Amino acid sequence: MDDPVDVTQELPLSDEGELPPETTTFWRRHRTAIIVVVVVVLAGAGGLAYWLTSGSSTPTGLVITTQTVSVTTGTIQQTVASSGTIEPASQANLNFGVSGTVTAVNVKAGQTVTAGQVLATVDTTALSEDVNAAQAQLASAEARLASDEASSASTTTIDSDQAAVTSAESSLSNAQTALNDASLTSTIAGTVASVSLNVGQQVTGTGTGSGNGTGGGGSTGSTGTGTGTGTGTGTSSAQIVVVGTDSYIVNTTVDDTQIGQIADGDQADIIPTGSTTTDYGTVASISLIGSQTSNVTTFPVVIDVTGDPSGLYAGSTADVSIIVKQLNDVTEVPTAAISYNSSGQATVTQVVNGSHVVKPVTVGAAEAGETQITSGVATGDKVLEQVVSFKAGASGTGGGLFGGTGGAGRFGGGGLGGAGGFPAGGFTGGGGAGAFSGGGGG
């Protein structure tokens, strides 16, 4: 038996007889935190590698599926789309035909009026005096003619007297017309759109313009009345504007690549801005003079609105589809059911007794996701249509490189992790699962 070893060692004591404080190393001070960091880094690296090399069990992003559809019979329309402004089909820009001081304004904007209704008047004192003077002049000329005829005056004298009577009759007619023009009357039935007159205002006679659409017309003055037709913008200097409310037009434009496709009489679908109701019309006129803006030439087109639909307001906008070609009772399939082989041949995949058979087809016109088939399949046949959709990652689950709201995916959601690649609660609050996703940080 070996001799016992003395392991007794004298402990150093301080002057007060106490043990000195223990010396703590860096490892002993920080070993718990170091262990936690190492575990987190290893777990995070493992979780990140897992999510970057795996996906959700549910596909995300663009997903292409197929569905069986029937070959149908329908109508295919080819259209030219545009937008325009709704305007009244008739508009009267009214101005006094004589000068004077306004003595009465009988209407205001928004008021309904009838054709021939007096809207305003000017002072008639001087005009009445002109009529009286013209009547006296005519009476005098007629008396002179009668006297000379009774005395068997010469032919020259009689002719001169007759010319004086004719001149006096013309002066009286003009004076009477001027007196009548002291009352400004509406030439159409409709609604007063604007009034630019006040009692006491001095006005200068300029005549009245009236027209179809928004075009300016002729003038009403002491020499007669004129009416014009146009599609331009009516004058803004009219003293009173009356618009018809029983018919409308749409002023629109088409560019130089479309002008050759449309023709007078083409049908048009009209949808006023903010409305879900479709109104109808026909192309009334096509201007052959275009205007260029930003290297694009456009041509004015006027569309007559059919009937008197409600909900139309002058000056409002509308979307217009001009139908330039319509094919009725055509065999059609969804455009997504058609494929093309390497030689450019159009094909469809027909479902026959549960089997898929690729059939060559001949295609025609296409519109709104439908394509005409002129040969290859018949109405009632079944074909496969490709359906392309987008599917976001599911909320609260990992998967996909860019996931959805709530934590699905490696870079989706609203926060850094959750229960997943990093320990739950280590860097986030209660987020969803994912390496870099979750329902919010915290």
PDB file of C-alpha atoms in Angstrom, residues 52-338:
ATOM      1  CA  LEU A  52     -34.745  28.578 -48.643  1.00  0.00           C
ATOM      2  CA  THR A  53     -34.673  25.024 -49.981  1.00  0.00           C
ATOM      3  CA  SER A  54     -38.266  24.096 -49.291  1.00  0.00           C
ATOM      4  CA  GLY A  55     -41.682  25.523 -50.171  1.00  0.00           C
ATOM      5  CA  SER A  56     -45.161  25.532 -48.876  1.00  0.00           C
ATOM      6  CA  SER A  57     -47.261  22.554 -49.639  1.00  0.00           C
ATOM      7  CA  THR A  58     -49.644  25.016 -51.323  1.00  0.00           C
ATOM      8  CA  PRO A  59     -48.387  26.565 -54.635  1.00  0.00           C
ATOM      9  CA  THR A  60     -47.849  30.319 -54.560  1.00  0.00           C
ATOM     10  CA  GLY A  61     -47.338  32.975 -57.230  1.00  0.00           C
ATOM     11  CA  LEU A  62     -48.635  32.473 -60.796  1.00  0.00           C
ATOM     12  CA  VAL A  63     -50.560  29.223 -61.030  1.00  0.00           C
ATOM     13  CA  ILE A  64     -51.715  27.732 -64.352  1.00  0.00           C
ATOM     14  CA  THR A  65     -54.564  25.257 -64.253  1.00  0.00           C
ATOM     15  CA  THR A  66     -56.959  23.878 -66.848  1.00  0.00           C
ATOM     16  CA  GLN A  67     -60.698  23.556 -66.940  1.00  0.00           C
ATOM     17  CA  THR A  68     -63.122  21.943 -69.343  1.00  0.00           C
ATOM     18  CA  VAL A  69     -65.377  24.343 -71.255  1.00  0.00           C
ATOM     19  CA  SER A  70     -67.918  23.962 -74.032  1.00  0.00           C
ATOM     20  CA  VAL A  71     -67.632  25.289 -77.546  1.00  0.00           C
ATOM     21  CA  THR A  72     -70.490  27.806 -77.854  1.00  0.00           C
ATOM     22  CA  THR A  73     -72.347  29.949 -80.373  1.00  0.00           C
ATOM     23  CA  GLY A  74     -72.291  33.690 -79.852  1.00  0.00           C
ATOM     24  CA  THR A  75     -71.762  37.158 -81.257  1.00  0.00           C
ATOM     25  CA  ILE A  76     -68.369  38.748 -81.795  1.00  0.00           C
ATOM     26  CA  GLN A  77     -68.092  42.509 -82.157  1.00  0.00           C
ATOM     27  CA  GLN A  78     -65.065  44.445 -83.265  1.00  0.00           C
ATOM     28  CA  THR A  79     -65.125  47.941 -81.843  1.00  0.00           C
ATOM     29  CA  VAL A  80     -63.228  51.219 -81.821  1.00  0.00           C
ATOM     30  CA  ALA A  81     -63.045  52.601 -78.296  1.00  0.00           C
ATOM     31  CA  SER A  82     -62.971  56.291 -77.508  1.00  0.00           C
ATOM     32  CA  SER A  83     -64.302  58.851 -75.053  1.00  0.00           C
ATOM     33  CA  GLY A  84     -66.184  62.053 -75.596  1.00  0.00           C
ATOM     34  CA  THR A  85     -68.407  64.793 -74.247  1.00  0.00           C
ATOM     35  CA  ILE A  86     -72.181  64.681 -74.091  1.00  0.00           C
ATOM     36  CA  GLU A  87     -73.804  67.738 -75.627  1.00  0.00           C
ATOM     37  CA  PRO A  88     -77.395  68.748 -76.414  1.00  0.00           C
ATOM     38  CA  ALA A  89     -78.379  68.009 -79.998  1.00  0.00           C
ATOM     39  CA  SER A  90     -79.798  71.526 -80.334  1.00  0.00           C
ATOM     40  CA  GLN A  91     -78.594  74.786 -78.813  1.00  0.00           C
ATOM     41  CA  ALA A  92     -79.632  78.399 -79.321  1.00  0.00           C
ATOM     42  CA  ASN A  93     -77.156  81.203 -78.604  1.00  0.00           C
ATOM     43  CA  LEU A  94     -79.479  84.183 -78.255  1.00  0.00           C
ATOM     44  CA  ASN A  95     -78.571  87.865 -78.597  1.00  0.00           C
ATOM     45  CA  PHE A  96     -80.660  90.987 -79.093  1.00  0.00           C
ATOM     46  CA  GLY A  97     -80.922  92.032 -82.722  1.00  0.00           C
ATOM     47  CA  VAL A  98     -81.130  95.737 -81.752  1.00  0.00           C
ATOM     48  CA  SER A  99     -79.207  97.996 -79.452  1.00  0.00           C
ATOM     49  CA  GLY A 100     -80.741  99.500 -76.360  1.00  0.00           C
ATOM     50  CA  THR A 101     -81.124  99.405 -72.593  1.00  0.00           C
ATOM     51  CA  VAL A 102     -82.323  96.166 -71.001  1.00  0.00           C
ATOM     52  CA  THR A 103     -85.654  96.781 -69.261  1.00  0.00           C
ATOM     53  CA  ALA A 104     -86.524  93.203 -68.211  1.00  0.00           C
ATOM     54  CA  VAL A 105     -84.918  89.765 -67.822  1.00  0.00           C
ATOM     55  CA  ASN A 106     -87.659  87.169 -67.481  1.00  0.00           C
ATOM     56  CA  VAL A 107     -85.705  83.922 -67.003  1.00  0.00           C
ATOM     57  CA  LYS A 108     -82.795  82.453 -65.097  1.00  0.00           C
ATOM     58  CA  ALA A 109     -80.470  79.506 -65.653  1.00  0.00           C
ATOM     59  CA  GLY A 110     -82.142  76.142 -65.251  1.00  0.00           C
ATOM     60  CA  GLN A 111     -85.585  77.365 -66.234  1.00  0.00           C
ATOM     61  CA  THR A 112     -87.547  75.465 -68.882  1.00  0.00           C
ATOM     62  CA  VAL A 113     -88.776  77.569 -71.820  1.00  0.00           C
ATOM     63  CA  THR A 114     -90.813  77.053 -74.969  1.00  0.00           C
ATOM     64  CA  ALA A 115     -90.122  78.143 -78.521  1.00  0.00           C
ATOM     65  CA  GLY A 116     -91.241  81.751 -78.994  1.00  0.00           C
ATOM     66  CA  GLN A 117     -91.220  82.600 -75.295  1.00  0.00           C
ATOM     67  CA  VAL A 118     -90.005  86.139 -74.462  1.00  0.00           C
ATOM     68  CA  LEU A 119     -86.861  85.897 -72.332  1.00  0.00           C
ATOM     69  CA  ALA A 120     -85.819  89.583 -72.037  1.00  0.00           C
ATOM     70  CA  THR A 121     -86.625  93.021 -73.467  1.00  0.00           C
ATOM     71  CA  VAL A 122     -84.927  96.335 -74.179  1.00  0.00           C
ATOM     72  CA  ASP A 123     -86.400  99.858 -74.091  1.00  0.00           C
ATOM     73  CA  THR A 124     -88.780 100.388 -77.025  1.00  0.00           C
ATOM     74  CA  THR A 125     -89.285 104.159 -76.842  1.00  0.00           C
ATOM     75  CA  ALA A 126     -86.978 105.103 -79.700  1.00  0.00           C
ATOM     76  CA  LEU A 127     -87.982 102.025 -81.683  1.00  0.00           C
ATOM     77  CA  SER A 128     -91.666 102.885 -81.419  1.00  0.00           C
ATOM     78  CA  GLU A 129     -90.912 106.425 -82.596  1.00  0.00           C
ATOM     79  CA  ASP A 130     -89.083 104.969 -85.596  1.00  0.00           C
ATOM     80  CA  VAL A 131     -92.145 102.892 -86.444  1.00  0.00           C
ATOM     81  CA  ASN A 132     -94.427 105.914 -86.180  1.00  0.00           C
ATOM     82  CA  ALA A 133     -92.123 107.966 -88.403  1.00  0.00           C
ATOM     83  CA  ALA A 134     -91.941 105.203 -90.974  1.00  0.00           C
ATOM     84  CA  GLN A 135     -95.741 104.884 -90.999  1.00  0.00           C
ATOM     85  CA  ALA A 136     -96.096 108.642 -91.570  1.00  0.00           C
ATOM     86  CA  GLN A 137     -93.545 108.541 -94.384  1.00  0.00           C
ATOM     87  CA  LEU A 138     -95.391 105.694 -96.054  1.00  0.00           C
ATOM     88  CA  ALA A 139     -98.755 107.486 -95.731  1.00  0.00           C
ATOM     89  CA  SER A 140     -97.272 110.589 -97.314  1.00  0.00           C
ATOM     90  CA  ALA A 141     -95.743 108.640-100.202  1.00  0.00           C
ATOM     91  CA  GLU A 142     -98.994 106.816-100.853  1.00  0.00           C
ATOM     92  CA  ALA A 143    -100.964 110.100-100.839  1.00  0.00           C
ATOM     93  CA  ARG A 144     -98.582 111.700-103.320  1.00  0.00           C
ATOM     94  CA  LEU A 145     -98.857 108.716-105.618  1.00  0.00           C
ATOM     95  CA  ALA A 146    -102.640 108.795-105.468  1.00  0.00           C
ATOM     96  CA  SER A 147    -102.722 112.525-106.196  1.00  0.00           C
ATOM     97  CA  ASP A 148    -100.387 112.291-109.174  1.00  0.00           C
ATOM     98  CA  GLU A 149    -102.313 109.381-110.590  1.00  0.00           C
ATOM     99  CA  ALA A 150    -105.570 111.353-110.227  1.00  0.00           C
ATOM    100  CA  SER A 151    -104.102 114.337-112.073  1.00  0.00           C
ATOM    101  CA  SER A 152    -102.730 112.154-114.868  1.00  0.00           C
ATOM    102  CA  ALA A 153     -99.131 113.103-114.122  1.00  0.00           C
ATOM    103  CA  SER A 154     -96.389 111.913-116.384  1.00  0.00           C
ATOM    104  CA  THR A 155     -95.142 108.386-116.348  1.00  0.00           C
ATOM    105  CA  THR A 156     -91.839 109.537-114.923  1.00  0.00           C
ATOM    106  CA  THR A 157     -93.600 111.206-111.997  1.00  0.00           C
ATOM    107  CA  ILE A 158     -95.761 108.176-111.329  1.00  0.00           C
ATOM    108  CA  ASP A 159     -92.714 105.877-111.379  1.00  0.00           C
ATOM    109  CA  SER A 160     -90.922 108.181-108.938  1.00  0.00           C
ATOM    110  CA  ASP A 161     -93.921 108.190-106.628  1.00  0.00           C
ATOM    111  CA  GLN A 162     -94.150 104.393-106.760  1.00  0.00           C
ATOM    112  CA  ALA A 163     -90.432 104.082-105.848  1.00  0.00           C
ATOM    113  CA  ALA A 164     -91.013 106.382-102.863  1.00  0.00           C
ATOM    114  CA  VAL A 165     -93.871 104.195-101.673  1.00  0.00           C
ATOM    115  CA  THR A 166     -91.735 101.061-101.999  1.00  0.00           C
ATOM    116  CA  SER A 167     -88.901 102.705-100.029  1.00  0.00           C
ATOM    117  CA  ALA A 168     -91.287 103.830 -97.310  1.00  0.00           C
ATOM    118  CA  GLU A 169     -92.751 100.308 -97.030  1.00  0.00           C
ATOM    119  CA  SER A 170     -89.253  98.878 -96.608  1.00  0.00           C
ATOM    120  CA  SER A 171     -88.400 101.452 -93.913  1.00  0.00           C
ATOM    121  CA  LEU A 172     -91.593 100.615 -92.044  1.00  0.00           C
ATOM    122  CA  SER A 173     -90.868  96.883 -92.249  1.00  0.00           C
ATOM    123  CA  ASN A 174     -87.363  97.396 -90.878  1.00  0.00           C
ATOM    124  CA  ALA A 175     -88.611  99.627 -88.087  1.00  0.00           C
ATOM    125  CA  GLN A 176     -91.301  97.102 -87.160  1.00  0.00           C
ATOM    126  CA  THR A 177     -88.739  94.273 -87.168  1.00  0.00           C
ATOM    127  CA  ALA A 178     -86.445  96.294 -84.915  1.00  0.00           C
ATOM    128  CA  LEU A 179     -89.330  96.896 -82.537  1.00  0.00           C
ATOM    129  CA  ASN A 180     -90.082  93.179 -82.504  1.00  0.00           C
ATOM    130  CA  ASP A 181     -86.390  92.457 -81.853  1.00  0.00           C
ATOM    131  CA  ALA A 182     -86.637  94.463 -78.668  1.00  0.00           C
ATOM    132  CA  SER A 183     -88.074  91.241 -77.235  1.00  0.00           C
ATOM    133  CA  LEU A 184     -85.519  88.423 -77.086  1.00  0.00           C
ATOM    134  CA  THR A 185     -87.394  85.168 -77.719  1.00  0.00           C
ATOM    135  CA  SER A 186     -86.271  81.542 -77.600  1.00  0.00           C
ATOM    136  CA  THR A 187     -86.015  79.833 -80.975  1.00  0.00           C
ATOM    137  CA  ILE A 188     -86.208  76.330 -79.461  1.00  0.00           C
ATOM    138  CA  ALA A 189     -87.857  74.573 -76.551  1.00  0.00           C
ATOM    139  CA  GLY A 190     -85.424  73.566 -73.849  1.00  0.00           C
ATOM    140  CA  THR A 191     -83.651  74.692 -70.708  1.00  0.00           C
ATOM    141  CA  VAL A 192     -81.915  77.997 -70.112  1.00  0.00           C
ATOM    142  CA  ALA A 193     -78.234  77.196 -69.734  1.00  0.00           C
ATOM    143  CA  SER A 194     -76.900  80.681 -69.028  1.00  0.00           C
ATOM    144  CA  VAL A 195     -78.051  84.292 -68.735  1.00  0.00           C
ATOM    145  CA  SER A 196     -75.620  87.198 -69.220  1.00  0.00           C
ATOM    146  CA  LEU A 197     -78.057  90.103 -68.954  1.00  0.00           C
ATOM    147  CA  ASN A 198     -79.015  92.551 -66.235  1.00  0.00           C
ATOM    148  CA  VAL A 199     -81.711  95.240 -66.123  1.00  0.00           C
ATOM    149  CA  GLY A 200     -80.173  98.592 -67.081  1.00  0.00           C
ATOM    150  CA  GLN A 201     -77.401  97.011 -69.131  1.00  0.00           C
ATOM    151  CA  GLN A 202     -76.608  98.589 -72.503  1.00  0.00           C
ATOM    152  CA  VAL A 203     -76.526  95.971 -75.284  1.00  0.00           C
ATOM    153  CA  THR A 204     -75.501  96.083 -78.918  1.00  0.00           C
ATOM    154  CA  GLY A 205     -77.585  94.199 -81.432  1.00  0.00           C
ATOM    155  CA  THR A 206     -75.627  91.226 -82.785  1.00  0.00           C
ATOM    156  CA  GLY A 207     -78.312  88.732 -83.762  1.00  0.00           C
ATOM    157  CA  THR A 208     -79.128  85.208 -82.654  1.00  0.00           C
ATOM    158  CA  GLY A 209     -77.299  81.988 -83.474  1.00  0.00           C
ATOM    159  CA  SER A 210     -78.945  78.599 -83.395  1.00  0.00           C
ATOM    160  CA  GLY A 211     -77.770  75.255 -84.530  1.00  0.00           C
ATOM    161  CA  ASN A 212     -77.706  71.497 -84.249  1.00  0.00           C
ATOM    162  CA  GLY A 213     -75.264  70.114 -81.755  1.00  0.00           C
ATOM    163  CA  THR A 214     -73.021  72.815 -80.380  1.00  0.00           C
ATOM    164  CA  GLY A 215     -72.415  74.647 -83.618  1.00  0.00           C
ATOM    165  CA  GLY A 216     -73.076  78.323 -84.041  1.00  0.00           C
ATOM    166  CA  GLY A 217     -75.740  79.404 -86.480  1.00  0.00           C
ATOM    167  CA  GLY A 218     -76.841  82.473 -88.390  1.00  0.00           C
ATOM    168  CA  SER A 219     -78.185  85.680 -86.956  1.00  0.00           C
ATOM    169  CA  THR A 220     -81.543  87.198 -86.300  1.00  0.00           C
ATOM    170  CA  GLY A 221     -81.573  90.908 -86.937  1.00  0.00           C
ATOM    171  CA  SER A 222     -83.426  93.493 -88.940  1.00  0.00           C
ATOM    172  CA  THR A 223     -82.527  91.680 -92.166  1.00  0.00           C
ATOM    173  CA  GLY A 224     -83.791  88.188 -91.365  1.00  0.00           C
ATOM    174  CA  THR A 225     -83.029  84.921 -89.604  1.00  0.00           C
ATOM    175  CA  GLY A 226     -80.349  82.342 -90.289  1.00  0.00           C
ATOM    176  CA  THR A 227     -79.797  78.822 -88.957  1.00  0.00           C
ATOM    177  CA  GLY A 228     -76.549  76.892 -89.018  1.00  0.00           C
ATOM    178  CA  THR A 229     -75.417  73.350 -88.308  1.00  0.00           C
ATOM    179  CA  GLY A 230     -72.091  72.341 -86.862  1.00  0.00           C
ATOM    180  CA  THR A 231     -70.167  70.341 -84.339  1.00  0.00           C
ATOM    181  CA  GLY A 232     -67.900  73.022 -82.967  1.00  0.00           C
ATOM    182  CA  THR A 233     -68.255  74.826 -79.679  1.00  0.00           C
ATOM    183  CA  GLY A 234     -71.038  77.380 -79.418  1.00  0.00           C
ATOM    184  CA  THR A 235     -70.225  80.994 -78.713  1.00  0.00           C
ATOM    185  CA  SER A 236     -69.686  81.867 -75.065  1.00  0.00           C
ATOM    186  CA  SER A 237     -70.663  85.539 -75.657  1.00  0.00           C
ATOM    187  CA  ALA A 238     -74.346  84.776 -76.134  1.00  0.00           C
ATOM    188  CA  GLN A 239     -76.565  86.859 -73.890  1.00  0.00           C
ATOM    189  CA  ILE A 240     -78.843  83.884 -73.212  1.00  0.00           C
ATOM    190  CA  VAL A 241     -78.132  80.238 -74.102  1.00  0.00           C
ATOM    191  CA  VAL A 242     -80.942  77.699 -74.360  1.00  0.00           C
ATOM    192  CA  VAL A 243     -80.189  74.006 -74.850  1.00  0.00           C
ATOM    193  CA  GLY A 244     -82.551  71.303 -75.979  1.00  0.00           C
ATOM    194  CA  THR A 245     -83.096  68.534 -73.428  1.00  0.00           C
ATOM    195  CA  ASP A 246     -84.952  65.998 -75.527  1.00  0.00           C
ATOM    196  CA  SER A 247     -82.012  64.788 -77.616  1.00  0.00           C
ATOM    197  CA  TYR A 248     -78.232  64.563 -77.233  1.00  0.00           C
ATOM    198  CA  ILE A 249     -75.071  63.926 -79.164  1.00  0.00           C
ATOM    199  CA  VAL A 250     -71.601  62.758 -78.143  1.00  0.00           C
ATOM    200  CA  ASN A 251     -68.621  64.647 -79.547  1.00  0.00           C
ATOM    201  CA  THR A 252     -65.653  62.289 -79.684  1.00  0.00           C
ATOM    202  CA  THR A 253     -62.497  61.672 -81.720  1.00  0.00           C
ATOM    203  CA  VAL A 254     -60.684  58.734 -83.313  1.00  0.00           C
ATOM    204  CA  ASP A 255     -57.060  58.643 -84.397  1.00  0.00           C
ATOM    205  CA  ASP A 256     -55.642  58.167 -87.870  1.00  0.00           C
ATOM    206  CA  THR A 257     -55.307  54.396 -87.408  1.00  0.00           C
ATOM    207  CA  GLN A 258     -59.040  54.064 -86.702  1.00  0.00           C
ATOM    208  CA  ILE A 259     -60.691  56.635 -88.952  1.00  0.00           C
ATOM    209  CA  GLY A 260     -60.792  54.226 -91.896  1.00  0.00           C
ATOM    210  CA  GLN A 261     -62.655  51.597 -89.871  1.00  0.00           C
ATOM    211  CA  ILE A 262     -65.759  53.609 -89.022  1.00  0.00           C
ATOM    212  CA  ALA A 263     -68.595  54.834 -91.228  1.00  0.00           C
ATOM    213  CA  ASP A 264     -71.760  56.902 -90.962  1.00  0.00           C
ATOM    214  CA  GLY A 265     -74.538  54.867 -89.384  1.00  0.00           C
ATOM    215  CA  ASP A 266     -72.264  52.587 -87.322  1.00  0.00           C
ATOM    216  CA  GLN A 267     -73.855  51.599 -84.024  1.00  0.00           C
ATOM    217  CA  ALA A 268     -72.238  52.776 -80.786  1.00  0.00           C
ATOM    218  CA  ASP A 269     -72.474  51.845 -77.113  1.00  0.00           C
ATOM    219  CA  ILE A 270     -72.327  54.858 -74.776  1.00  0.00           C
ATOM    220  CA  ILE A 271     -71.617  54.619 -71.044  1.00  0.00           C
ATOM    221  CA  PRO A 272     -71.726  57.986 -69.219  1.00  0.00           C
ATOM    222  CA  THR A 273     -68.936  58.464 -66.686  1.00  0.00           C
ATOM    223  CA  GLY A 274     -69.994  57.157 -63.294  1.00  0.00           C
ATOM    224  CA  SER A 275     -72.901  55.186 -64.739  1.00  0.00           C
ATOM    225  CA  THR A 276     -73.328  51.450 -65.245  1.00  0.00           C
ATOM    226  CA  THR A 277     -76.111  51.925 -67.793  1.00  0.00           C
ATOM    227  CA  THR A 278     -75.350  51.567 -71.495  1.00  0.00           C
ATOM    228  CA  ASP A 279     -77.058  53.968 -73.873  1.00  0.00           C
ATOM    229  CA  TYR A 280     -76.996  53.598 -77.634  1.00  0.00           C
ATOM    230  CA  GLY A 281     -76.357  55.783 -80.636  1.00  0.00           C
ATOM    231  CA  THR A 282     -75.233  55.949 -84.253  1.00  0.00           C
ATOM    232  CA  VAL A 283     -72.366  57.711 -85.983  1.00  0.00           C
ATOM    233  CA  ALA A 284     -73.856  60.903 -87.451  1.00  0.00           C
ATOM    234  CA  SER A 285     -70.793  62.545 -88.997  1.00  0.00           C
ATOM    235  CA  ILE A 286     -67.069  62.004 -89.432  1.00  0.00           C
ATOM    236  CA  SER A 287     -64.771  64.939 -90.038  1.00  0.00           C
ATOM    237  CA  LEU A 288     -62.103  64.451 -92.689  1.00  0.00           C
ATOM    238  CA  ILE A 289     -60.000  67.265 -91.247  1.00  0.00           C
ATOM    239  CA  GLY A 290     -57.880  66.158 -88.313  1.00  0.00           C
ATOM    240  CA  SER A 291     -55.752  67.935 -85.755  1.00  0.00           C
ATOM    241  CA  GLN A 292     -52.369  66.779 -84.516  1.00  0.00           C
ATOM    242  CA  THR A 293     -51.242  66.646 -80.902  1.00  0.00           C
ATOM    243  CA  SER A 294     -48.002  64.951 -79.788  1.00  0.00           C
ATOM    244  CA  ASN A 295     -47.588  63.443 -83.278  1.00  0.00           C
ATOM    245  CA  VAL A 296     -51.049  61.833 -83.107  1.00  0.00           C
ATOM    246  CA  THR A 297     -53.722  62.992 -85.553  1.00  0.00           C
ATOM    247  CA  THR A 298     -57.316  62.767 -84.376  1.00  0.00           C
ATOM    248  CA  PHE A 299     -60.558  63.301 -86.266  1.00  0.00           C
ATOM    249  CA  PRO A 300     -63.828  64.607 -84.755  1.00  0.00           C
ATOM    250  CA  VAL A 301     -66.779  62.205 -84.800  1.00  0.00           C
ATOM    251  CA  VAL A 302     -70.361  63.045 -83.798  1.00  0.00           C
ATOM    252  CA  ILE A 303     -72.647  60.327 -82.444  1.00  0.00           C
ATOM    253  CA  ASP A 304     -76.407  60.810 -82.234  1.00  0.00           C
ATOM    254  CA  VAL A 305     -77.802  59.354 -79.008  1.00  0.00           C
ATOM    255  CA  THR A 306     -80.804  57.161 -79.696  1.00  0.00           C
ATOM    256  CA  GLY A 307     -84.040  58.248 -78.033  1.00  0.00           C
ATOM    257  CA  ASP A 308     -84.154  60.389 -74.910  1.00  0.00           C
ATOM    258  CA  PRO A 309     -82.452  58.360 -72.168  1.00  0.00           C
ATOM    259  CA  SER A 310     -82.393  59.711 -68.636  1.00  0.00           C
ATOM    260  CA  GLY A 311     -79.203  60.531 -66.757  1.00  0.00           C
ATOM    261  CA  LEU A 312     -77.505  62.458 -69.568  1.00  0.00           C
ATOM    262  CA  TYR A 313     -76.099  65.897 -68.761  1.00  0.00           C
ATOM    263  CA  ALA A 314     -74.593  68.429 -71.140  1.00  0.00           C
ATOM    264  CA  GLY A 315     -70.854  68.724 -70.612  1.00  0.00           C
ATOM    265  CA  SER A 316     -70.394  65.359 -68.899  1.00  0.00           C
ATOM    266  CA  THR A 317     -68.112  62.688 -70.359  1.00  0.00           C
ATOM    267  CA  ALA A 318     -68.810  59.194 -71.624  1.00  0.00           C
ATOM    268  CA  ASP A 319     -66.954  56.123 -72.856  1.00  0.00           C
ATOM    269  CA  VAL A 320     -67.850  55.163 -76.408  1.00  0.00           C
ATOM    270  CA  SER A 321     -67.476  51.864 -78.273  1.00  0.00           C
ATOM    271  CA  ILE A 322     -68.193  52.176 -81.990  1.00  0.00           C
ATOM    272  CA  ILE A 323     -69.136  48.801 -83.453  1.00  0.00           C
ATOM    273  CA  VAL A 324     -67.279  48.536 -86.766  1.00  0.00           C
ATOM    274  CA  LYS A 325     -67.966  44.839 -87.372  1.00  0.00           C
ATOM    275  CA  GLN A 326     -70.390  42.335 -85.871  1.00  0.00           C
ATOM    276  CA  LEU A 327     -70.497  38.585 -86.490  1.00  0.00           C
ATOM    277  CA  ASN A 328     -73.640  36.802 -85.346  1.00  0.00           C
ATOM    278  CA  ASP A 329     -74.134  33.091 -84.555  1.00  0.00           C
ATOM    279  CA  VAL A 330     -70.441  32.220 -84.767  1.00  0.00           C
ATOM    280  CA  THR A 331     -68.765  29.191 -83.208  1.00  0.00           C
ATOM    281  CA  GLU A 332     -66.435  30.462 -80.507  1.00  0.00           C
ATOM    282  CA  VAL A 333     -64.146  29.291 -77.727  1.00  0.00           C
ATOM    283  CA  PRO A 334     -62.279  31.159 -75.000  1.00  0.00           C
ATOM    284  CA  THR A 335     -59.100  32.585 -76.465  1.00  0.00           C
ATOM    285  CA  ALA A 336     -57.141  30.885 -73.644  1.00  0.00           C
ATOM    286  CA  ALA A 337     -58.209  27.497 -75.048  1.00  0.00           C
ATOM    287  CA  ILE A 338     -56.197  28.061 -78.235  1.00  0.00           C
TER     288      ILE A 338
END
